[in-house]
Amino acid sequence: DSAHVDVLFVYILLVDHIYNIVYLYSLILFSFYFLLLLLSFFFFFFFKQKTAYEISACLVGSEMCIRDRIFGV
């Protein structure tokens, strides 16, 4: 009877460890995809296409180009 309880205890520990591994893996995967989403939004808004007015305004003065890069105007 005690051997049966020991096997059950080991089984429960094994299932608990597998659950923890799967939970950590899903947490790491979710964090990775969330970071990828944030980076893609950042690059989309930072390197967006400029209109003709924005390009001509950027060509007029270099300080406006710097301001555009900093503030994303």
CSV table of C-alpha atoms in Angstrom, one decimal:
chain,number,residue,atom,x,y,z
A,1,ASP,CA,0.0,0.0,0.0
A,2,SER,CA,2.8,2.4,0.8
A,3,ALA,CA,4.5,1.7,-2.6
A,4,HIS,CA,1.2,2.6,-4.3
A,5,VAL,CA,1.1,5.9,-2.4
A,6,ASP,CA,4.7,6.6,-3.3
A,7,VAL,CA,4.0,6.0,-7.0
A,8,LEU,CA,1.0,8.2,-6.8
A,9,PHE,CA,3.0,10.9,-5.1
A,10,VAL,CA,5.8,10.7,-7.7
A,11,TYR,CA,3.1,10.9,-10.4
A,12,ILE,CA,1.6,14.0,-8.9
A,13,LEU,CA,5.0,15.6,-8.6
A,14,LEU,CA,5.8,14.8,-12.2
A,15,VAL,CA,2.5,16.2,-13.4
A,16,ASP,CA,3.1,19.3,-11.3
A,17,HIS,CA,6.6,19.8,-12.8
A,18,ILE,CA,5.2,19.3,-16.4
A,19,TYR,CA,2.5,21.9,-15.6
A,20,ASN,CA,5.1,24.4,-14.4
A,21,ILE,CA,7.3,23.8,-17.4
A,22,VAL,CA,4.4,24.3,-19.8
A,23,TYR,CA,3.3,27.4,-17.9
A,24,LEU,CA,6.8,29.0,-18.0
A,25,TYR,CA,7.1,28.1,-21.7
A,26,SER,CA,3.8,29.8,-22.5
A,27,LEU,CA,4.7,32.8,-20.4
A,28,ILE,CA,8.1,33.2,-22.2
A,29,LEU,CA,6.4,32.7,-25.6
A,30,PHE,CA,3.7,35.3,-24.7
A,31,SER,CA,6.4,37.8,-23.6
A,32,PHE,CA,8.3,37.2,-26.8
A,33,TYR,CA,5.3,37.8,-29.0
A,34,PHE,CA,4.2,40.9,-27.0
A,35,LEU,CA,7.7,42.3,-27.3
A,36,LEU,CA,7.7,41.6,-31.0
A,37,LEU,CA,4.3,43.3,-31.3
A,38,LEU,CA,5.6,46.4,-29.5
A,39,LEU,CA,8.7,46.6,-31.7
A,40,SER,CA,6.7,46.3,-34.8
A,41,PHE,CA,4.3,49.1,-33.8
A,42,PHE,CA,7.4,51.2,-32.9
A,43,PHE,CA,9.0,50.6,-36.3
A,44,PHE,CA,5.7,51.2,-38.1
A,45,PHE,CA,5.1,54.6,-36.5
A,46,PHE,CA,8.8,55.7,-36.4
A,47,PHE,CA,9.5,54.8,-40.0
A,48,LYS,CA,6.2,55.7,-41.5
A,49,GLN,CA,6.0,57.2,-45.0
A,50,LYS,CA,6.2,60.9,-45.1
A,51,THR,CA,3.8,63.1,-47.2
A,52,ALA,CA,5.2,65.4,-49.8
A,53,TYR,CA,4.7,68.4,-47.5
A,54,GLU,CA,6.7,66.6,-44.7
A,55,ILE,CA,9.5,65.8,-47.1
A,56,SER,CA,9.8,69.4,-48.4
A,57,ALA,CA,9.6,70.8,-44.8
A,58,CYS,CA,12.3,68.4,-43.8
A,59,LEU,CA,14.5,69.5,-46.8
A,60,VAL,CA,14.2,73.2,-45.8
A,61,GLY,CA,15.8,72.9,-42.4
A,62,SER,CA,17.9,70.2,-40.8
A,63,GLU,CA,16.6,71.1,-37.3
A,64,MET,CA,13.1,70.2,-38.5
A,65,CYS,CA,14.4,66.7,-39.6
A,66,ILE,CA,15.8,66.2,-36.1
A,67,ARG,CA,12.6,67.3,-34.5
A,68,ASP,CA,10.7,64.9,-36.8
A,69,ARG,CA,12.9,62.0,-35.7
A,70,ILE,CA,12.6,62.8,-32.0
A,71,PHE,CA,8.9,63.6,-31.7
A,72,GLY,CA,7.7,61.5,-34.6
A,73,VAL,CA,5.8,64.4,-36.3
